[in-house]
XYZ file of C-alpha atoms in Angstrom:
711
model
C 7.884 -9.067 -1.859
C 4.709 -7.766 -0.186
C 3.075 -9.641 2.649
C 0.135 -12.004 2.101
C -2.216 -9.378 3.513
C -1.033 -6.659 1.125
C -1.231 -9.030 -1.857
C -4.792 -10.018 -0.976
C -5.738 -6.362 -0.454
C -4.338 -5.373 -3.856
C -6.212 -8.251 -5.509
C -9.448 -7.276 -3.767
C -8.917 -3.630 -4.675
C -8.487 -4.413 -8.377
C -11.622 -6.570 -8.390
C -13.592 -3.942 -6.463
C -12.480 -1.216 -8.864
C -13.475 -3.325 -11.864
C -16.884 -4.270 -10.380
C -17.839 -0.759 -9.341
C -17.051 1.137 -12.542
C -19.740 3.800 -12.813
C -19.375 4.095 -16.557
C -21.102 1.081 -18.075
C -17.701 -0.555 -18.529
C -15.873 1.903 -16.402
C 2.102 -5.860 -13.860
C 3.173 -2.168 -17.808
C 3.064 1.617 -17.655
C 3.006 2.951 -14.096
C 3.255 6.696 -14.862
C 0.434 9.101 -14.032
C -1.830 9.662 -17.063
C -0.814 13.309 -17.416
C 2.873 12.365 -17.401
C 2.231 9.692 -19.994
C 0.624 12.220 -22.304
C 3.867 14.210 -22.482
C 5.926 11.456 -24.029
C 3.794 8.440 -24.797
C 0.963 9.703 -26.974
C -0.058 7.234 -29.668
C 0.942 7.818 -33.240
C -2.656 8.448 -34.267
C -3.063 11.285 -31.770
C 0.442 12.701 -32.158
C -0.030 12.978 -35.906
C -3.047 15.289 -35.597
C -2.016 18.823 -36.420
C -5.565 20.019 -35.745
C -7.423 17.732 -33.289
C -10.798 16.514 -34.545
C -13.409 16.856 -31.807
C -15.722 14.031 -30.769
C -19.367 15.072 -31.454
C -20.232 15.756 -27.816
C -23.426 17.450 -26.607
C -23.900 17.600 -22.837
C -27.687 17.348 -22.689
C -27.767 14.314 -24.997
C -24.846 12.706 -23.158
C -26.702 13.044 -19.825
C -29.741 11.160 -21.148
C -27.567 8.541 -22.882
C -25.597 7.966 -19.665
C -28.798 7.102 -17.774
C -29.678 4.579 -20.470
C -26.206 3.006 -20.293
C -26.385 2.683 -16.503
C -29.736 0.929 -16.808
C -28.184 -1.300 -19.465
C -25.567 -2.536 -17.029
C -28.171 -4.925 -15.598
C -30.361 -5.357 -18.669
C -28.185 -4.751 -21.736
C -30.593 -6.453 -24.155
C -33.432 -4.021 -23.348
C -31.084 -1.025 -23.528
C -29.773 -2.276 -26.896
C -33.316 -2.275 -28.286
C -33.805 1.347 -27.207
C -30.449 2.458 -28.662
C -31.159 0.751 -31.992
C -34.576 2.364 -32.113
C -32.941 5.780 -31.578
C -30.498 5.027 -34.418
C -33.439 4.624 -36.799
C -34.879 8.010 -35.802
C -33.839 10.620 -38.377
C -33.898 13.303 -35.722
C -30.996 11.499 -34.058
C -28.776 11.507 -37.161
C -26.313 14.030 -35.678
C -25.824 11.664 -32.705
C -24.972 8.638 -34.861
C -21.408 8.170 -33.554
C -22.249 8.430 -29.794
C -25.131 6.000 -30.375
C -22.777 3.627 -32.216
C -20.365 3.743 -29.245
C -23.250 3.145 -26.815
C -24.329 0.101 -28.846
C -20.793 -1.303 -28.713
C -20.506 -0.833 -24.944
C -23.857 -2.525 -24.368
C -22.752 -5.442 -26.577
C -19.679 -5.869 -24.369
C -21.932 -5.870 -21.294
C -24.065 -8.537 -22.935
C -20.964 -10.680 -23.607
C -21.256 -10.294 -27.402
C -17.599 -9.435 -28.041
C -17.359 -10.200 -31.765
C -20.040 -7.686 -32.885
C -18.600 -5.188 -30.379
C -15.202 -5.481 -32.078
C -16.873 -4.931 -35.468
C -18.460 -1.718 -34.152
C -15.056 -0.569 -32.839
C -13.626 -1.053 -36.341
C -16.484 1.021 -37.790
C -15.873 3.822 -35.280
C -12.144 3.832 -36.050
C -12.915 4.722 -39.669
C -14.077 8.179 -38.476
C -11.164 10.450 -37.407
C -13.271 12.113 -34.711
C -14.237 8.703 -33.241
C -10.823 7.009 -33.082
C -10.398 7.713 -29.367
C -13.877 6.329 -28.650
C -13.001 3.208 -30.690
C -9.810 2.721 -28.653
C -11.793 3.018 -25.403
C -14.337 0.446 -26.626
C -11.493 -1.966 -27.448
C -9.983 -1.317 -23.996
C -13.272 -2.153 -22.279
C -13.626 -5.318 -24.357
C -10.061 -6.395 -23.420
C -10.734 -5.641 -19.744
C -13.825 -7.896 -19.683
C -11.673 -10.668 -21.217
C -9.128 -10.417 -18.385
C -6.434 -8.763 -20.569
C -5.555 -6.057 -18.054
C -2.259 -4.813 -19.524
C -3.648 -4.559 -23.082
C -6.740 -2.756 -21.765
C -4.535 -0.225 -19.958
C -2.402 0.441 -23.046
C -5.514 1.054 -25.161
C -7.020 3.287 -22.460
C -3.857 5.409 -22.389
C -4.008 5.828 -26.174
C -7.669 6.873 -25.923
C -6.896 9.324 -23.111
C -4.104 10.890 -25.202
C -6.702 12.076 -27.699
C -9.526 12.804 -25.257
C -7.269 14.961 -23.061
C -6.693 17.325 -25.997
C -10.224 18.621 -25.385
C -10.360 18.296 -21.559
C -8.341 20.220 -18.920
C -5.629 18.565 -16.852
C -6.028 17.616 -13.208
C -3.916 20.580 -12.054
C -5.931 23.127 -14.017
C -9.258 21.662 -12.796
C -8.112 21.767 -9.171
C -6.934 25.357 -9.678
C -10.365 26.353 -11.018
C -12.123 24.623 -8.107
C -9.813 26.314 -5.598
C -10.724 29.700 -7.079
C -14.400 29.020 -6.348
C -15.506 28.607 -9.966
C -16.037 24.950 -10.883
C -19.130 23.398 -12.392
C -19.554 22.634 -16.053
C -18.300 26.084 -16.934
C -14.819 24.760 -16.090
C -15.026 22.263 -18.978
C -14.623 23.146 -22.665
C -17.684 22.433 -24.783
C -15.918 19.598 -26.640
C -14.767 17.811 -23.456
C -16.512 14.452 -23.017
C -15.570 14.108 -19.357
C -17.321 10.741 -18.966
C -15.203 9.058 -21.663
C -12.052 10.497 -20.078
C -13.279 9.264 -16.670
C -13.726 5.733 -18.085
C -10.205 5.730 -19.564
C -8.719 6.921 -16.259
C -10.657 4.160 -14.475
C -8.960 1.440 -16.534
C -5.517 3.019 -16.026
C -6.076 3.278 -12.274
C -6.794 -0.473 -12.001
C -3.467 -1.402 -13.567
C -1.635 0.990 -11.229
C -3.309 -0.631 -8.200
C -2.475 -4.093 -9.556
C 1.199 -3.154 -9.958
C 1.334 -1.666 -6.426
C 1.978 1.965 -7.441
C -0.657 3.343 -5.091
C 0.476 7.020 -5.101
C 0.240 7.048 -8.906
C -3.191 5.419 -8.745
C -4.278 8.080 -6.247
C -3.161 10.867 -8.633
C -5.111 9.207 -11.455
C -8.295 8.986 -9.358
C -7.902 12.622 -8.259
C -7.969 13.624 -11.928
C -11.066 11.477 -12.528
C -12.779 13.006 -9.478
C -12.005 16.537 -10.685
C -13.549 15.719 -14.089
C -16.685 14.221 -12.481
C -17.125 17.238 -10.188
C -16.577 19.692 -13.040
C -19.115 17.765 -15.111
C -21.639 17.753 -12.248
C -21.965 13.944 -12.202
C -22.566 13.023 -8.537
C -22.674 9.321 -9.440
C -19.141 9.278 -10.876
C -17.837 11.607 -8.164
C -19.135 9.309 -5.393
C -17.438 6.351 -7.076
C -14.103 8.208 -7.321
C -14.335 9.220 -3.649
C -14.949 5.581 -2.720
C -11.843 4.580 -4.685
C -9.802 7.258 -2.878
C -11.040 5.865 0.448
C -9.886 2.394 -0.627
C -6.438 3.695 -1.668
C -6.051 5.693 1.550
C -6.827 2.595 3.638
C -4.345 0.513 1.608
C -1.696 3.118 2.517
C -2.689 2.941 6.235
C -4.333 6.391 6.196
C -7.412 5.351 8.160
C -8.728 8.834 9.000
C -8.410 10.006 5.403
C -10.269 6.885 4.232
C -13.064 7.642 6.711
C -13.402 11.233 5.440
C -13.627 10.096 1.819
C -16.347 7.574 2.705
C -18.398 10.234 4.512
C -18.269 12.503 1.443
C -19.106 9.601 -0.884
C -22.185 8.647 1.190
C -23.426 12.237 1.122
C -23.155 12.381 -2.682
C -24.814 8.975 -3.116
C -27.983 9.832 -1.168
C -31.064 9.237 -3.304
C -29.168 7.047 -5.796
C -29.548 3.365 -4.825
C -26.836 2.078 -7.174
C -24.358 4.781 -6.156
C -25.027 3.963 -2.492
C -24.560 0.268 -3.332
C -21.074 1.004 -4.643
C -20.137 3.173 -1.668
C -21.174 0.306 0.637
C -18.835 -1.994 -1.283
C -15.977 0.411 -0.608
C -16.983 0.469 3.068
C -16.749 -3.331 3.066
C -13.243 -3.187 1.587
C -12.052 -0.640 4.172
C -13.540 -2.739 7.000
C -11.840 -5.856 5.620
C -8.473 -4.104 5.459
C -8.936 -3.114 9.123
C -9.716 -6.753 9.978
C -13.240 -5.743 11.089
C -14.997 -8.785 9.588
C -18.322 -8.059 11.267
C -18.505 -4.554 9.745
C -17.496 -5.964 6.371
C -20.265 -8.569 6.507
C -22.877 -5.948 7.476
C -21.853 -3.696 4.594
C -22.025 -6.536 2.066
C -25.412 -7.691 3.334
C -26.638 -4.097 2.914
C -25.303 -4.246 -0.667
C -27.401 -7.342 -1.337
C -30.505 -5.626 -0.002
C -29.843 -2.429 -2.010
C -29.373 -4.433 -5.220
C -32.658 -6.248 -4.606
C -34.487 -2.975 -3.930
C -33.087 -1.525 -7.168
C -34.048 -4.710 -9.068
C -30.444 -4.933 -10.329
C -29.554 -8.621 -10.940
C -25.989 -7.936 -12.042
C -25.184 -5.884 -8.951
C -26.868 -8.571 -6.855
C -24.588 -11.226 -8.379
C -21.520 -9.102 -7.689
C -22.604 -8.556 -4.081
C -23.064 -12.325 -3.708
C -19.575 -12.877 -5.130
C -18.153 -10.467 -2.533
C -20.118 -12.263 0.200
C -18.560 -15.567 -0.845
C -15.092 -14.135 -0.252
C -16.193 -12.733 3.128
C -17.610 -16.091 4.240
C -14.329 -17.789 3.303
C -12.425 -15.372 5.542
C -14.846 -16.254 8.350
C -14.264 -20.000 7.716
C -17.863 -20.582 6.593
C -17.229 -22.531 3.352
C -20.765 -23.885 2.971
C -22.308 -20.393 2.933
C -19.502 -19.169 0.647
C -20.211 -21.969 -1.816
C -23.948 -21.274 -1.759
C -23.693 -17.573 -2.651
C -20.911 -18.206 -5.196
C -23.135 -20.684 -7.038
C -25.913 -18.084 -7.085
C -23.593 -15.437 -8.595
C -21.755 -17.560 -11.191
C -24.473 -18.154 -13.860
C -24.971 -14.468 -14.655
C -21.247 -13.863 -15.274
C -21.062 -17.030 -17.389
C -23.954 -15.701 -19.456
C -22.223 -12.306 -19.874
C -18.844 -13.861 -20.756
C -16.996 -11.962 -18.000
C -13.882 -14.162 -17.690
C -12.189 -12.047 -15.006
C -14.979 -12.328 -12.429
C -15.736 -15.961 -13.361
C -12.159 -16.877 -12.439
C -12.457 -15.124 -9.080
C -15.735 -16.855 -8.224
C -14.431 -20.286 -9.246
C -11.282 -19.706 -7.208
C -13.407 -18.992 -4.121
C -15.446 -22.132 -4.875
C -12.268 -24.226 -5.103
C -11.062 -22.954 -1.712
C -14.509 -23.631 -0.227
C -14.499 -27.211 -1.554
C -11.059 -27.787 0.003
C -12.283 -26.472 3.367
C -15.340 -28.756 3.108
C -13.153 -31.778 2.294
C -14.553 -32.293 -1.214
C -11.104 -32.572 -2.803
C -12.167 -34.036 -6.145
C -14.614 -31.190 -6.792
C -11.925 -28.714 -5.727
C -9.530 -30.201 -8.293
C -12.172 -29.881 -11.004
C -12.617 -26.195 -10.188
C -8.842 -25.701 -10.255
C -8.741 -27.326 -13.704
C -11.425 -24.908 -14.927
C -9.413 -21.968 -13.578
C -6.277 -23.235 -15.321
C -8.194 -23.436 -18.597
C -9.364 -19.828 -18.147
C -5.787 -18.733 -17.333
C -4.419 -19.586 -20.793
C -2.982 -16.400 -22.228
C -3.667 -14.421 -19.028
C -1.106 -11.618 -18.752
C -1.743 -10.675 -15.119
C 0.511 -13.145 -13.287
C 0.255 -11.219 -10.014
C -3.401 -12.254 -9.574
C -2.547 -15.879 -10.415
C 0.304 -15.912 -7.866
C -2.044 -14.751 -5.090
C -4.660 -17.369 -6.052
C -2.019 -20.126 -5.920
C -0.826 -18.908 -2.532
C -4.359 -18.966 -1.070
C -5.081 -22.362 -2.626
C -1.800 -23.807 -1.352
C -2.546 -22.614 2.175
C -6.020 -24.172 1.956
C -4.584 -27.533 0.807
C -1.967 -27.468 3.578
C -4.508 -26.606 6.296
C -6.639 -29.500 5.051
C -3.680 -31.899 5.388
C -3.317 -32.396 1.602
C 0.414 -31.749 1.605
C 1.123 -33.095 -1.879
C -1.347 -30.702 -3.516
C -0.160 -27.895 -1.245
C 3.445 -28.512 -2.255
C 2.528 -28.501 -5.956
C 0.706 -25.166 -5.606
C 3.616 -23.854 -3.530
C 6.198 -24.678 -6.210
C 4.084 -23.255 -9.049
C 3.489 -20.074 -7.080
C 7.237 -19.771 -6.411
C 8.030 -20.176 -10.116
C 5.484 -17.571 -11.193
C 6.671 -15.207 -8.421
C 10.236 -15.507 -9.677
C 9.101 -14.764 -13.235
C 7.122 -11.761 -12.011
C 10.100 -10.414 -10.040
C 12.327 -10.827 -13.089
C 9.798 -9.009 -15.310
C 9.595 -6.103 -12.843
C 13.388 -5.977 -12.564
C 13.821 -5.940 -16.336
C 11.215 -3.183 -16.644
C 12.991 -1.068 -14.007
C 16.365 -1.523 -15.699
C 14.848 -0.625 -19.069
C 13.399 2.584 -17.641
C 16.771 3.487 -16.127
C 18.495 2.761 -19.439
C 16.011 4.979 -21.274
C 16.707 7.724 -18.768
C 20.467 7.500 -19.278
C 20.071 7.296 -23.072
C 17.959 10.444 -22.994
C 20.548 12.287 -20.902
C 23.366 11.125 -23.217
C 21.476 12.319 -26.308
C 20.828 15.663 -24.647
C 24.546 16.088 -23.929
C 25.429 15.124 -27.502
C 22.947 17.702 -28.798
C 24.477 20.399 -26.607
C 27.957 19.514 -27.903
C 26.747 19.645 -31.511
C 25.184 23.029 -30.893
C 28.423 24.305 -29.384
C 30.433 22.877 -32.283
C 28.132 24.621 -34.743
C 28.533 27.901 -32.893
C 32.293 27.470 -33.005
C 32.257 26.848 -36.772
C 30.149 29.956 -37.329
C 32.566 31.952 -35.233
C 35.561 30.701 -37.235
C 33.860 31.589 -40.544
C 33.267 35.122 -39.316
C 36.930 35.417 -38.345
C 38.060 34.332 -41.795
C 36.093 37.177 -43.379
C 38.017 39.660 -41.247
C 41.449 38.058 -41.688
C 42.654 40.742 -44.112
C 41.637 43.589 -41.810
C 42.445 42.293 -38.333
C 45.215 39.653 -38.494
C 46.114 39.968 -34.860
C 42.482 39.672 -33.816
C 42.159 36.477 -35.868
C 45.152 34.945 -34.079
C 43.680 35.818 -30.689
C 40.278 34.430 -31.605
C 41.856 31.218 -32.927
C 43.671 30.742 -29.652
C 40.424 31.302 -27.791
C 38.723 28.743 -30.014
C 41.383 26.135 -29.212
C 40.890 26.757 -25.515
C 37.139 26.303 -25.886
C 37.628 23.053 -27.817
C 39.982 21.728 -25.152
C 37.489 22.655 -22.433
C 34.679 20.901 -24.290
C 36.798 17.781 -24.767
C 37.540 17.747 -21.052
C 33.856 18.130 -20.252
C 32.942 15.307 -22.627
C 35.526 13.037 -21.016
C 34.285 13.965 -17.543
C 30.685 13.307 -18.615
C 31.575 9.863 -19.986
C 33.516 9.091 -16.811
C 30.508 10.004 -14.655
C 28.268 7.893 -16.878
C 30.521 4.848 -16.498
C 30.636 5.389 -12.725
C 26.823 5.623 -12.597
C 26.498 2.428 -14.621
C 28.825 0.596 -12.196
C 26.856 1.985 -9.235
C 23.565 0.862 -10.799
C 24.935 -2.656 -11.329
C 26.119 -2.843 -7.697
C 22.786 -1.539 -6.372
C 20.827 -3.985 -8.513
C 22.572 -6.888 -6.725
C 21.744 -5.747 -3.159
C 18.448 -5.945 -1.279
C 17.493 -2.310 -0.398
C 15.896 -3.210 2.981
C 18.522 -5.556 4.505
C 21.567 -4.735 2.341
C 22.018 -8.478 1.805
C 22.751 -9.969 -1.592
C 19.635 -10.521 -3.720
C 18.688 -13.162 -6.266
C 20.485 -11.344 -9.064
C 23.810 -11.532 -7.188
C 23.201 -15.174 -6.269
C 22.550 -16.043 -9.941
C 25.844 -14.345 -10.895
C 27.706 -16.455 -8.309
C 25.973 -19.607 -9.508
C 27.033 -18.921 -13.110
C 30.588 -19.532 -11.949
C 29.560 -22.801 -10.269
C 27.689 -23.896 -13.393
C 31.061 -24.550 -15.026
C 31.792 -27.359 -12.563
C 29.920 -29.701 -10.243
C 28.022 -28.012 -7.414
C 29.765 -28.500 -4.046
C 28.815 -27.081 -0.683
C 25.757 -26.655 1.482
C 22.489 -24.747 1.021
C 20.223 -23.580 3.858
C 16.743 -22.254 3.024
C 15.583 -20.135 6.009
C 11.978 -18.924 6.445
C 10.622 -16.694 9.255
C 7.817 -18.518 11.099
C 4.340 -16.908 11.171
C 5.626 -13.683 9.616
C 2.120 -12.935 8.284
C 0.887 -12.614 11.893
C 3.620 -10.035 12.618
C 2.437 -7.868 9.702
C -1.261 -8.345 10.500
C -0.974 -7.690 14.252
C 1.792 -5.074 14.417
C 1.940 -3.463 10.968
C 4.421 -3.471 8.126
C 6.820 -1.115 9.871
C 7.400 -3.679 12.623
C 7.567 -6.394 9.924
C 10.440 -4.541 8.237
C 12.245 -4.234 11.597
C 11.906 -8.020 12.111
C 13.249 -8.804 8.604
C 16.272 -6.518 9.122
C 17.058 -7.988 12.560
C 16.743 -11.573 11.287
C 19.079 -10.679 8.400
C 21.632 -9.262 10.864
C 21.481 -12.283 13.187
C 21.673 -14.689 10.265
C 24.816 -12.966 8.948
C 26.445 -13.244 12.404
C 25.543 -16.932 12.757
C 27.178 -18.145 9.516
C 30.833 -18.148 8.491
C 32.550 -15.113 7.001
C 32.956 -16.845 3.634
C 29.293 -17.920 3.430
C 26.900 -16.047 1.099
C 23.623 -14.843 2.701
C 20.856 -13.952 0.210
C 17.425 -12.415 0.750
C 15.505 -14.892 -1.396
C 12.168 -13.061 -1.262
C 9.749 -11.702 1.351
C 10.517 -13.434 4.665
C 12.767 -16.098 3.100
C 16.596 -16.227 3.054
C 19.141 -18.531 1.396
C 22.630 -19.373 2.750
C 25.287 -20.818 0.416
C 28.191 -22.358 2.373
C 30.921 -23.414 -0.078
C 33.621 -25.807 1.044
C 31.851 -26.802 4.273
C 32.284 -30.397 5.470
C 29.121 -32.576 5.661
C 29.551 -33.047 9.415
C 29.530 -29.266 9.957
C 26.098 -28.752 8.342
C 23.977 -29.581 11.425
C 26.066 -27.404 13.791
C 25.682 -24.547 11.327
C 21.891 -25.002 11.269
C 21.873 -25.131 15.089
C 23.786 -21.817 15.263
C 21.284 -20.193 12.924
C 18.284 -21.449 14.948
C 19.826 -20.313 18.221
C 21.160 -17.028 16.842
C 17.777 -15.930 15.516
C 15.342 -17.452 18.017
C 17.486 -17.261 21.161
C 16.539 -13.682 22.049
C 13.318 -11.698 21.361
C 13.423 -8.975 18.718
C 13.000 -5.456 20.112
C 10.316 -3.362 18.359
C 8.040 -0.392 18.934
C 5.316 -2.932 19.878
C 7.567 -4.489 22.527
C 9.795 -7.607 22.396
C 8.683 -10.197 19.793
C 9.664 -13.855 19.864
C 10.798 -14.727 16.352
C 11.783 -18.208 15.181
C 12.679 -19.677 11.813
C 12.349 -22.952 9.924
C 15.304 -24.312 7.948
C 15.672 -26.799 5.108
C 19.278 -27.770 4.348
C 21.439 -30.293 2.540
C 25.082 -30.892 1.592
C 25.949 -31.519 -2.032
C 26.660 -33.759 -3.765
C 24.067 -35.868 -1.929
C 25.438 -38.891 -0.108
C 26.102 -41.765 -0.448
C 25.774 -41.776 -4.258
C 27.674 -38.535 -4.798
C 25.760 -37.880 -8.012
C 26.575 -34.392 -9.396
C 23.705 -31.887 -9.458
C 23.057 -28.467 -10.941
C 22.683 -25.645 -8.419
C 19.009 -25.147 -9.358
C 18.319 -28.776 -8.346
C 20.212 -28.155 -5.101
C 17.954 -25.165 -4.303
C 14.902 -27.355 -4.969
C 16.146 -30.034 -2.520
C 16.696 -27.409 0.197
C 13.227 -25.986 -0.541
C 11.588 -29.413 -0.132
C 13.415 -29.906 3.170
C 12.153 -26.473 4.330
C 8.574 -27.432 3.475
C 9.025 -30.588 5.590
C 10.377 -28.566 8.542
C 7.378 -26.221 8.367
C 4.896 -29.073 8.131
C 6.425 -30.713 11.242
C 5.817 -27.741 13.485
C 8.291 -24.957 12.500
C 11.124 -23.635 14.738
C 13.375 -26.430 13.558
C 15.753 -27.511 10.829
C 15.232 -30.514 8.544
C 18.571 -31.669 7.081
C 18.847 -34.201 4.247
C 21.471 -36.696 5.494
C 21.333 -39.503 2.925
C 19.458 -40.171 -0.315
C 19.232 -43.738 -1.634
C 19.442 -43.205 -5.371
C 21.718 -45.069 -7.735
C 21.265 -42.821 -10.766
C 19.730 -39.541 -11.956
C 16.398 -41.169 -12.791
C 16.044 -42.362 -9.203
C 16.818 -38.834 -7.968
C 14.128 -37.400 -10.248
C 11.569 -39.903 -8.912
C 12.375 -38.827 -5.349
C 12.012 -35.146 -6.285
C 8.625 -35.881 -7.874
C 7.229 -37.237 -4.567
C 9.516 -36.147 -1.740
C 7.036 -36.968 1.044
C 6.695 -40.559 -0.156
C 10.466 -40.901 -0.379
C 10.812 -39.757 3.228
C 8.140 -42.211 4.355
C 9.861 -45.115 2.567
C 13.244 -44.096 4.061
C 14.786 -43.530 0.651
C 15.501 -40.068 2.066
C 16.874 -39.856 5.578
C 16.208 -36.563 7.365
C 17.772 -35.399 10.604
C 15.898 -32.842 12.661
C 17.419 -30.043 14.762
C 15.033 -28.286 17.161
C 15.150 -24.556 17.735
C 15.150 -22.819 21.147
C 12.011 -23.639 23.132
C 10.730 -26.206 20.607
């Protein structure tokens, strides 16, 4: 699991990329677009024996692009101009591009139903099917349907790329000193391809595949440079700066920003977008003052350009910056100023982000009822939302805000929901990875079968030829038959060896899928397999939920490399502290789970003490010097005493999790062990689980605390 800082950076990067799309409207496939074209082209495009070209004229497209950019802030006025052009008979040959422009402006205006109708009309024309797919993708993106938007964008790009050169060929032309629009075929609508690549890039950033996203943006940049569009090129360079900073390539990010600023000179909106990227890079470097200056410059640039939509987006960014600086009142003020415009335009994705920032601001201001109302609005907007990664990060930030405000019940609720969604997201990613591996092995197996069939066919042909010569060369036939038998035997041996290797690879894949690659501990998949055995009988034994204290500060102050060193060292010390028969699991991120079967209740606290001392007793050596690392532990022995009521292992994990939350809330560097639970039946146990803090206060749950070294 990535750290809190990386998750927040990825969320901010996706939002920044969506806000700063230079085209009017600028998880899960994580391949580069060019790789996807080789094997994932849509049926509509693959079926074209002779591709039908989109009616593209460069001079008309340049003038239409200026109109679309103006329409980003005032779509109604731009719609009037486009509809007037449609009535002009001289514009008849441009009817399809004008129809697409009308649809994109309708999406900007929040009129999604007529935009969908226009997409259906475009799809009726073979040469406009790719444009119709792109319009549908942009509509889905504005509705917060990121995965569907990416799939549609890939289908559109499959057709558009038939008329435009690949990234490699464009870079080769530029390296030779040619470049310019002469590098593009006459039928290549580079701006539509750029818009499709923009949508694909966002999904790759959201899923964390930053190198793939970088390759996608490089292709988009090459198209913009070949098309001579400085506006789009500056935007792509800003995105590359953002991606470089996210991969800790600070100098490369700085170089991209310098080039982007040079291209944006004289273009207020382009400079506005470059400043937004500067703000992101400054935020990632923890330079909050530089970030605030850049965003305030964005506000001023938007006002100078008389661009209300850009102004609202800058205010939304400022709200997030003020929250990081613990200035909730100012954050709430600018968020309220930005929200009405996005409500008017029907932009669900940005509305959710603004309302989330407002909810956090209300919590920091102590207005808990208003915060809950904002959370309810966000939940209503989240119905049907595919992007769980964004929701997980919002829950994490909200839970931290509730906890810092002392509202532990609300914080615990957000914590549990975030854990559940995180588990679902991990399972989805795991299933996707296994499916891709299975497809790979299936493809290799089919290729081997094809080779065997080809060899068998060659053998049959050879035997038929021998039969024709049997009357003339009897001895030769016998020799050839013997040779054929040898070849068959060799092929059979090779087939058996191939199947043996395949079975060995499948066993290796299964073993690797149950180990954590960083620490080599068991992972959740292995733990679930062990628990399936325990599900056949009552759960007995002890569970310890172990969490590294203040791990976010380690990542923020020393970098992720040092963070990985700390996780590996904690895993090693934890394995040494427990018994040989105990199962140690990396539960996720900085959290570990210990399952101690057959341990006596009186041995639970000594075990927790050994873990606390073993991990926190000595500093962890790192490239940044020795680091003092401690952990918090929640533990319990099952079945819970004195009732001895049987419980499922999932309930046992939940009890240990609640005890861990208590240990963290009481100061960390300690263990909170559940000693007794006063519950006569299952219903009483469920009531205690529903409000664990109240049960502890009323002494229905007795906890015993073990302090760590130095606590």
